[in-house]
């Protein structure tokens, strides 16, 4: 099913709340700009406890849909830029050029906040198991991530 179809299920008050939460998770499966788990965690931060609160569930969907709309606008701009470039004879984009067709790599509308949240989510959920391996490089990465989060600049 499509993002829109799942979004309709999220908005459907006739469905049990847990089915609506499941539909939101399906939306996130289709559009996860900072990864699946980090996107769900970020939605809970910005919208509230959507797993048990009706209003928070609808806010979470709106935040996700707003970011997705901005990504689609970026896709349209990119398509126009590529058409112009092709008319000028630049048939193949350079590897270093941005390409939103490869999927969203940022949370449109809240780039820095979502990036910091995703980094903190990674630090809380993945870093402890990596540190258990006792690799000195992992400790250095952990320190760098902590410093980045403390500075507030991803």
mmCIF file with all atom_site columns, N, CA and C in Angstrom, residues 82-127:
data_model
loop_
_atom_site.group_PDB
_atom_site.id
_atom_site.type_symbol
_atom_site.label_atom_id
_atom_site.label_alt_id
_atom_site.label_comp_id
_atom_site.label_asym_id
_atom_site.label_entity_id
_atom_site.label_seq_id
_atom_site.pdbx_PDB_ins_code
_atom_site.Cartn_x
_atom_site.Cartn_y
_atom_site.Cartn_z
_atom_site.occupancy
_atom_site.B_iso_or_equiv
_atom_site.pdbx_formal_charge
_atom_site.auth_seq_id
_atom_site.auth_comp_id
_atom_site.auth_asym_id
_atom_site.auth_atom_id
_atom_site.pdbx_PDB_model_num
ATOM 1   N N  . UNK A 1 82  ? 17.594 19.141 -13.391 1.00 0.00 ? 82  UNK A N  1
ATOM 2   C CA . UNK A 1 82  ? 18.160 18.135 -14.291 1.00 0.00 ? 82  UNK A CA 1
ATOM 3   C C  . UNK A 1 82  ? 17.722 18.373 -15.732 1.00 0.00 ? 82  UNK A C  1
ATOM 4   N N  . UNK A 1 83  ? 16.462 18.767 -15.936 1.00 0.00 ? 83  UNK A N  1
ATOM 5   C CA . UNK A 1 83  ? 16.008 19.063 -17.304 1.00 0.00 ? 83  UNK A CA 1
ATOM 6   C C  . UNK A 1 83  ? 16.824 20.191 -17.902 1.00 0.00 ? 83  UNK A C  1
ATOM 7   N N  . UNK A 1 84  ? 17.045 21.239 -17.100 1.00 0.00 ? 84  UNK A N  1
ATOM 8   C CA . UNK A 1 84  ? 17.846 22.376 -17.573 1.00 0.00 ? 84  UNK A CA 1
ATOM 9   C C  . UNK A 1 84  ? 19.276 21.933 -17.869 1.00 0.00 ? 84  UNK A C  1
ATOM 10  N N  . UNK A 1 85  ? 19.861 21.162 -16.974 1.00 0.00 ? 85  UNK A N  1
ATOM 11  C CA . UNK A 1 85  ? 21.236 20.693 -17.170 1.00 0.00 ? 85  UNK A CA 1
ATOM 12  C C  . UNK A 1 85  ? 21.340 19.846 -18.432 1.00 0.00 ? 85  UNK A C  1
ATOM 13  N N  . UNK A 1 86  ? 20.360 18.998 -18.672 1.00 0.00 ? 86  UNK A N  1
ATOM 14  C CA . UNK A 1 86  ? 20.380 18.151 -19.863 1.00 0.00 ? 86  UNK A CA 1
ATOM 15  C C  . UNK A 1 86  ? 20.279 18.997 -21.128 1.00 0.00 ? 86  UNK A C  1
ATOM 16  N N  . UNK A 1 87  ? 19.477 20.050 -21.090 1.00 0.00 ? 87  UNK A N  1
ATOM 17  C CA . UNK A 1 87  ? 19.369 20.934 -22.249 1.00 0.00 ? 87  UNK A CA 1
ATOM 18  C C  . UNK A 1 87  ? 20.694 21.618 -22.531 1.00 0.00 ? 87  UNK A C  1
ATOM 19  N N  . UNK A 1 88  ? 21.485 21.814 -21.486 1.00 0.00 ? 88  UNK A N  1
ATOM 20  C CA . UNK A 1 88  ? 22.809 22.429 -21.654 1.00 0.00 ? 88  UNK A CA 1
ATOM 21  C C  . UNK A 1 88  ? 23.884 21.397 -21.985 1.00 0.00 ? 88  UNK A C  1
ATOM 22  N N  . UNK A 1 89  ? 23.487 20.142 -22.122 1.00 0.00 ? 89  UNK A N  1
ATOM 23  C CA . UNK A 1 89  ? 24.419 19.097 -22.516 1.00 0.00 ? 89  UNK A CA 1
ATOM 24  C C  . UNK A 1 89  ? 25.040 18.326 -21.365 1.00 0.00 ? 89  UNK A C  1
ATOM 25  N N  . UNK A 1 90  ? 24.646 18.618 -20.135 1.00 0.00 ? 90  UNK A N  1
ATOM 26  C CA . UNK A 1 90  ? 25.175 17.897 -18.972 1.00 0.00 ? 90  UNK A CA 1
ATOM 27  C C  . UNK A 1 90  ? 24.253 16.713 -18.697 1.00 0.00 ? 90  UNK A C  1
ATOM 28  N N  . UNK A 1 91  ? 24.482 15.621 -19.400 1.00 0.00 ? 91  UNK A N  1
ATOM 29  C CA . UNK A 1 91  ? 23.577 14.481 -19.360 1.00 0.00 ? 91  UNK A CA 1
ATOM 30  C C  . UNK A 1 91  ? 23.645 13.675 -18.058 1.00 0.00 ? 91  UNK A C  1
ATOM 31  N N  . UNK A 1 92  ? 24.815 13.609 -17.476 1.00 0.00 ? 92  UNK A N  1
ATOM 32  C CA . UNK A 1 92  ? 24.981 12.791 -16.271 1.00 0.00 ? 92  UNK A CA 1
ATOM 33  C C  . UNK A 1 92  ? 25.390 13.680 -15.107 1.00 0.00 ? 92  UNK A C  1
ATOM 34  N N  . UNK A 1 93  ? 24.645 13.626 -14.015 1.00 0.00 ? 93  UNK A N  1
ATOM 35  C CA . UNK A 1 93  ? 25.054 14.430 -12.858 1.00 0.00 ? 93  UNK A CA 1
ATOM 36  C C  . UNK A 1 93  ? 26.362 13.917 -12.276 1.00 0.00 ? 93  UNK A C  1
ATOM 37  N N  . UNK A 1 94  ? 27.138 14.823 -11.707 1.00 0.00 ? 94  UNK A N  1
ATOM 38  C CA . UNK A 1 94  ? 28.375 14.410 -11.050 1.00 0.00 ? 94  UNK A CA 1
ATOM 39  C C  . UNK A 1 94  ? 28.048 13.660 -9.770  1.00 0.00 ? 94  UNK A C  1
ATOM 40  N N  . UNK A 1 95  ? 28.938 12.804 -9.384  1.00 0.00 ? 95  UNK A N  1
ATOM 41  C CA . UNK A 1 95  ? 28.734 11.991 -8.186  1.00 0.00 ? 95  UNK A CA 1
ATOM 42  C C  . UNK A 1 95  ? 28.544 12.870 -6.948  1.00 0.00 ? 95  UNK A C  1
ATOM 43  N N  . UNK A 1 96  ? 29.209 14.003 -6.896  1.00 0.00 ? 96  UNK A N  1
ATOM 44  C CA . UNK A 1 96  ? 29.136 14.886 -5.733  1.00 0.00 ? 96  UNK A CA 1
ATOM 45  C C  . UNK A 1 96  ? 27.856 15.721 -5.704  1.00 0.00 ? 96  UNK A C  1
ATOM 46  N N  . UNK A 1 97  ? 27.118 15.789 -6.810  1.00 0.00 ? 97  UNK A N  1
ATOM 47  C CA . UNK A 1 97  ? 25.881 16.571 -6.846  1.00 0.00 ? 97  UNK A CA 1
ATOM 48  C C  . UNK A 1 97  ? 24.830 15.941 -5.941  1.00 0.00 ? 97  UNK A C  1
ATOM 49  N N  . UNK A 1 98  ? 24.031 16.791 -5.338  1.00 0.00 ? 98  UNK A N  1
ATOM 50  C CA . UNK A 1 98  ? 22.936 16.272 -4.505  1.00 0.00 ? 98  UNK A CA 1
ATOM 51  C C  . UNK A 1 98  ? 21.928 15.562 -5.399  1.00 0.00 ? 98  UNK A C  1
ATOM 52  N N  . UNK A 1 99  ? 21.284 14.553 -4.859  1.00 0.00 ? 99  UNK A N  1
ATOM 53  C CA . UNK A 1 99  ? 20.280 13.819 -5.624  1.00 0.00 ? 99  UNK A CA 1
ATOM 54  C C  . UNK A 1 99  ? 19.207 13.298 -4.670  1.00 0.00 ? 99  UNK A C  1
ATOM 55  N N  . UNK A 1 100 ? 18.115 14.058 -4.499  1.00 0.00 ? 100 UNK A N  1
ATOM 56  C CA . UNK A 1 100 ? 17.068 13.617 -3.576  1.00 0.00 ? 100 UNK A CA 1
ATOM 57  C C  . UNK A 1 100 ? 16.336 12.360 -4.042  1.00 0.00 ? 100 UNK A C  1
ATOM 58  N N  . UNK A 1 101 ? 16.564 11.942 -5.301  1.00 0.00 ? 101 UNK A N  1
ATOM 59  C CA . UNK A 1 101 ? 15.939 10.707 -5.780  1.00 0.00 ? 101 UNK A CA 1
ATOM 60  C C  . UNK A 1 101 ? 16.472 9.472  -5.055  1.00 0.00 ? 101 UNK A C  1
ATOM 61  N N  . UNK A 1 102 ? 17.623 9.604  -4.424  1.00 0.00 ? 102 UNK A N  1
ATOM 62  C CA . UNK A 1 102 ? 18.212 8.474  -3.711  1.00 0.00 ? 102 UNK A CA 1
ATOM 63  C C  . UNK A 1 102 ? 17.529 8.246  -2.370  1.00 0.00 ? 102 UNK A C  1
ATOM 64  N N  . UNK A 1 103 ? 16.553 9.070  -2.070  1.00 0.00 ? 103 UNK A N  1
ATOM 65  C CA . UNK A 1 103 ? 15.813 8.973  -0.805  1.00 0.00 ? 103 UNK A CA 1
ATOM 66  C C  . UNK A 1 103 ? 16.194 10.116 0.100   1.00 0.00 ? 103 UNK A C  1
ATOM 67  N N  . UNK A 1 104 ? 15.337 10.426 1.036   1.00 0.00 ? 104 UNK A N  1
ATOM 68  C CA . UNK A 1 104 ? 15.650 11.538 1.937   1.00 0.00 ? 104 UNK A CA 1
ATOM 69  C C  . UNK A 1 104 ? 16.798 11.159 2.869   1.00 0.00 ? 104 UNK A C  1
ATOM 70  N N  . UNK A 1 105 ? 17.725 12.086 3.027   1.00 0.00 ? 105 UNK A N  1
ATOM 71  C CA . UNK A 1 105 ? 18.833 11.863 3.950   1.00 0.00 ? 105 UNK A CA 1
ATOM 72  C C  . UNK A 1 105 ? 18.771 12.852 5.108   1.00 0.00 ? 105 UNK A C  1
ATOM 73  N N  . UNK A 1 106 ? 17.740 13.702 5.100   1.00 0.00 ? 106 UNK A N  1
ATOM 74  C CA . UNK A 1 106 ? 17.521 14.680 6.158   1.00 0.00 ? 106 UNK A CA 1
ATOM 75  C C  . UNK A 1 106 ? 16.036 14.706 6.480   1.00 0.00 ? 106 UNK A C  1
ATOM 76  N N  . UNK A 1 107 ? 15.705 15.281 7.613   1.00 0.00 ? 107 UNK A N  1
ATOM 77  C CA . UNK A 1 107 ? 14.309 15.517 7.958   1.00 0.00 ? 107 UNK A CA 1
ATOM 78  C C  . UNK A 1 107 ? 13.980 16.910 7.442   1.00 0.00 ? 107 UNK A C  1
ATOM 79  N N  . UNK A 1 108 ? 13.256 16.963 6.369   1.00 0.00 ? 108 UNK A N  1
ATOM 80  C CA . UNK A 1 108 ? 12.901 18.241 5.771   1.00 0.00 ? 108 UNK A CA 1
ATOM 81  C C  . UNK A 1 108 ? 12.044 19.040 6.753   1.00 0.00 ? 108 UNK A C  1
ATOM 82  N N  . UNK A 1 109 ? 12.460 20.273 7.004   1.00 0.00 ? 109 UNK A N  1
ATOM 83  C CA . UNK A 1 109 ? 11.732 21.148 7.908   1.00 0.00 ? 109 UNK A CA 1
ATOM 84  C C  . UNK A 1 109 ? 12.312 21.194 9.315   1.00 0.00 ? 109 UNK A C  1
ATOM 85  N N  . UNK A 1 110 ? 13.138 20.230 9.667   1.00 0.00 ? 110 UNK A N  1
ATOM 86  C CA . UNK A 1 110 ? 13.761 20.204 11.000  1.00 0.00 ? 110 UNK A CA 1
ATOM 87  C C  . UNK A 1 110 ? 15.097 19.478 10.890  1.00 0.00 ? 110 UNK A C  1
ATOM 88  N N  . UNK A 1 111 ? 15.928 19.945 9.986   1.00 0.00 ? 111 UNK A N  1
ATOM 89  C CA . UNK A 1 111 ? 17.163 19.233 9.651   1.00 0.00 ? 111 UNK A CA 1
ATOM 90  C C  . UNK A 1 111 ? 18.051 19.017 10.874  1.00 0.00 ? 111 UNK A C  1
ATOM 91  N N  . UNK A 1 112 ? 18.414 20.098 11.551  1.00 0.00 ? 112 UNK A N  1
ATOM 92  C CA . UNK A 1 112 ? 19.366 19.981 12.658  1.00 0.00 ? 112 UNK A CA 1
ATOM 93  C C  . UNK A 1 112 ? 18.755 19.255 13.853  1.00 0.00 ? 112 UNK A C  1
ATOM 94  N N  . UNK A 1 113 ? 17.527 19.604 14.202  1.00 0.00 ? 113 UNK A N  1
ATOM 95  C CA . UNK A 1 113 ? 16.892 18.971 15.363  1.00 0.00 ? 113 UNK A CA 1
ATOM 96  C C  . UNK A 1 113 ? 16.777 17.457 15.168  1.00 0.00 ? 113 UNK A C  1
ATOM 97  N N  . UNK A 1 114 ? 16.343 17.048 13.992  1.00 0.00 ? 114 UNK A N  1
ATOM 98  C CA . UNK A 1 114 ? 16.190 15.610 13.722  1.00 0.00 ? 114 UNK A CA 1
ATOM 99  C C  . UNK A 1 114 ? 17.546 14.912 13.657  1.00 0.00 ? 114 UNK A C  1
ATOM 100 N N  . UNK A 1 115 ? 18.543 15.583 13.083  1.00 0.00 ? 115 UNK A N  1
ATOM 101 C CA . UNK A 1 115 ? 19.877 14.974 13.007  1.00 0.00 ? 115 UNK A CA 1
ATOM 102 C C  . UNK A 1 115 ? 20.447 14.753 14.400  1.00 0.00 ? 115 UNK A C  1
ATOM 103 N N  . UNK A 1 116 ? 20.302 15.740 15.270  1.00 0.00 ? 116 UNK A N  1
ATOM 104 C CA . UNK A 1 116 ? 20.790 15.589 16.634  1.00 0.00 ? 116 UNK A CA 1
ATOM 105 C C  . UNK A 1 116 ? 20.013 14.492 17.371  1.00 0.00 ? 116 UNK A C  1
ATOM 106 N N  . UNK A 1 117 ? 18.713 14.444 17.136  1.00 0.00 ? 117 UNK A N  1
ATOM 107 C CA . UNK A 1 117 ? 17.910 13.401 17.771  1.00 0.00 ? 117 UNK A CA 1
ATOM 108 C C  . UNK A 1 117 ? 18.363 12.011 17.292  1.00 0.00 ? 117 UNK A C  1
ATOM 109 N N  . UNK A 1 118 ? 18.559 11.869 15.985  1.00 0.00 ? 118 UNK A N  1
ATOM 110 C CA . UNK A 1 118 ? 18.983 10.577 15.434  1.00 0.00 ? 118 UNK A CA 1
ATOM 111 C C  . UNK A 1 118 ? 20.345 10.171 15.989  1.00 0.00 ? 118 UNK A C  1
ATOM 112 N N  . UNK A 1 119 ? 21.231 11.124 16.114  1.00 0.00 ? 119 UNK A N  1
ATOM 113 C CA . UNK A 1 119 ? 22.556 10.835 16.668  1.00 0.00 ? 119 UNK A CA 1
ATOM 114 C C  . UNK A 1 119 ? 22.444 10.401 18.134  1.00 0.00 ? 119 UNK A C  1
ATOM 115 N N  . UNK A 1 120 ? 21.615 11.096 18.900  1.00 0.00 ? 120 UNK A N  1
ATOM 116 C CA . UNK A 1 120 ? 21.414 10.730 20.294  1.00 0.00 ? 120 UNK A CA 1
ATOM 117 C C  . UNK A 1 120 ? 20.729 9.364  20.403  1.00 0.00 ? 120 UNK A C  1
ATOM 118 N N  . UNK A 1 121 ? 19.788 9.111  19.512  1.00 0.00 ? 121 UNK A N  1
ATOM 119 C CA . UNK A 1 121 ? 19.112 7.809  19.505  1.00 0.00 ? 121 UNK A CA 1
ATOM 120 C C  . UNK A 1 121 ? 20.128 6.696  19.238  1.00 0.00 ? 121 UNK A C  1
ATOM 121 N N  . UNK A 1 122 ? 21.020 6.915  18.280  1.00 0.00 ? 122 UNK A N  1
ATOM 122 C CA . UNK A 1 122 ? 22.060 5.927  17.984  1.00 0.00 ? 122 UNK A CA 1
ATOM 123 C C  . UNK A 1 122 ? 22.945 5.725  19.216  1.00 0.00 ? 122 UNK A C  1
ATOM 124 N N  . UNK A 1 123 ? 23.312 6.826  19.865  1.00 0.00 ? 123 UNK A N  1
ATOM 125 C CA . UNK A 1 123 ? 24.200 6.726  21.039  1.00 0.00 ? 123 UNK A CA 1
ATOM 126 C C  . UNK A 1 123 ? 23.535 5.911  22.145  1.00 0.00 ? 123 UNK A C  1
ATOM 127 N N  . UNK A 1 124 ? 22.233 6.124  22.354  1.00 0.00 ? 124 UNK A N  1
ATOM 128 C CA . UNK A 1 124 ? 21.528 5.409  23.415  1.00 0.00 ? 124 UNK A CA 1
ATOM 129 C C  . UNK A 1 124 ? 21.242 3.949  23.058  1.00 0.00 ? 124 UNK A C  1
ATOM 130 N N  . UNK A 1 125 ? 20.921 3.693  21.790  1.00 0.00 ? 125 UNK A N  1
ATOM 131 C CA . UNK A 1 125 ? 20.474 2.346  21.444  1.00 0.00 ? 125 UNK A CA 1
ATOM 132 C C  . UNK A 1 125 ? 21.570 1.433  20.893  1.00 0.00 ? 125 UNK A C  1
ATOM 133 N N  . UNK A 1 126 ? 22.523 1.948  20.168  1.00 0.00 ? 126 UNK A N  1
ATOM 134 C CA . UNK A 1 126 ? 23.526 1.104  19.504  1.00 0.00 ? 126 UNK A CA 1
ATOM 135 C C  . UNK A 1 126 ? 24.911 1.155  20.132  1.00 0.00 ? 126 UNK A C  1
ATOM 136 N N  . UNK A 1 127 ? 25.286 2.309  20.637  1.00 0.00 ? 127 UNK A N  1
ATOM 137 C CA . UNK A 1 127 ? 26.645 2.454  21.152  1.00 0.00 ? 127 UNK A CA 1
ATOM 138 C C  . UNK A 1 127 ? 26.957 1.507  22.310  1.00 0.00 ? 127 UNK A C  1
#
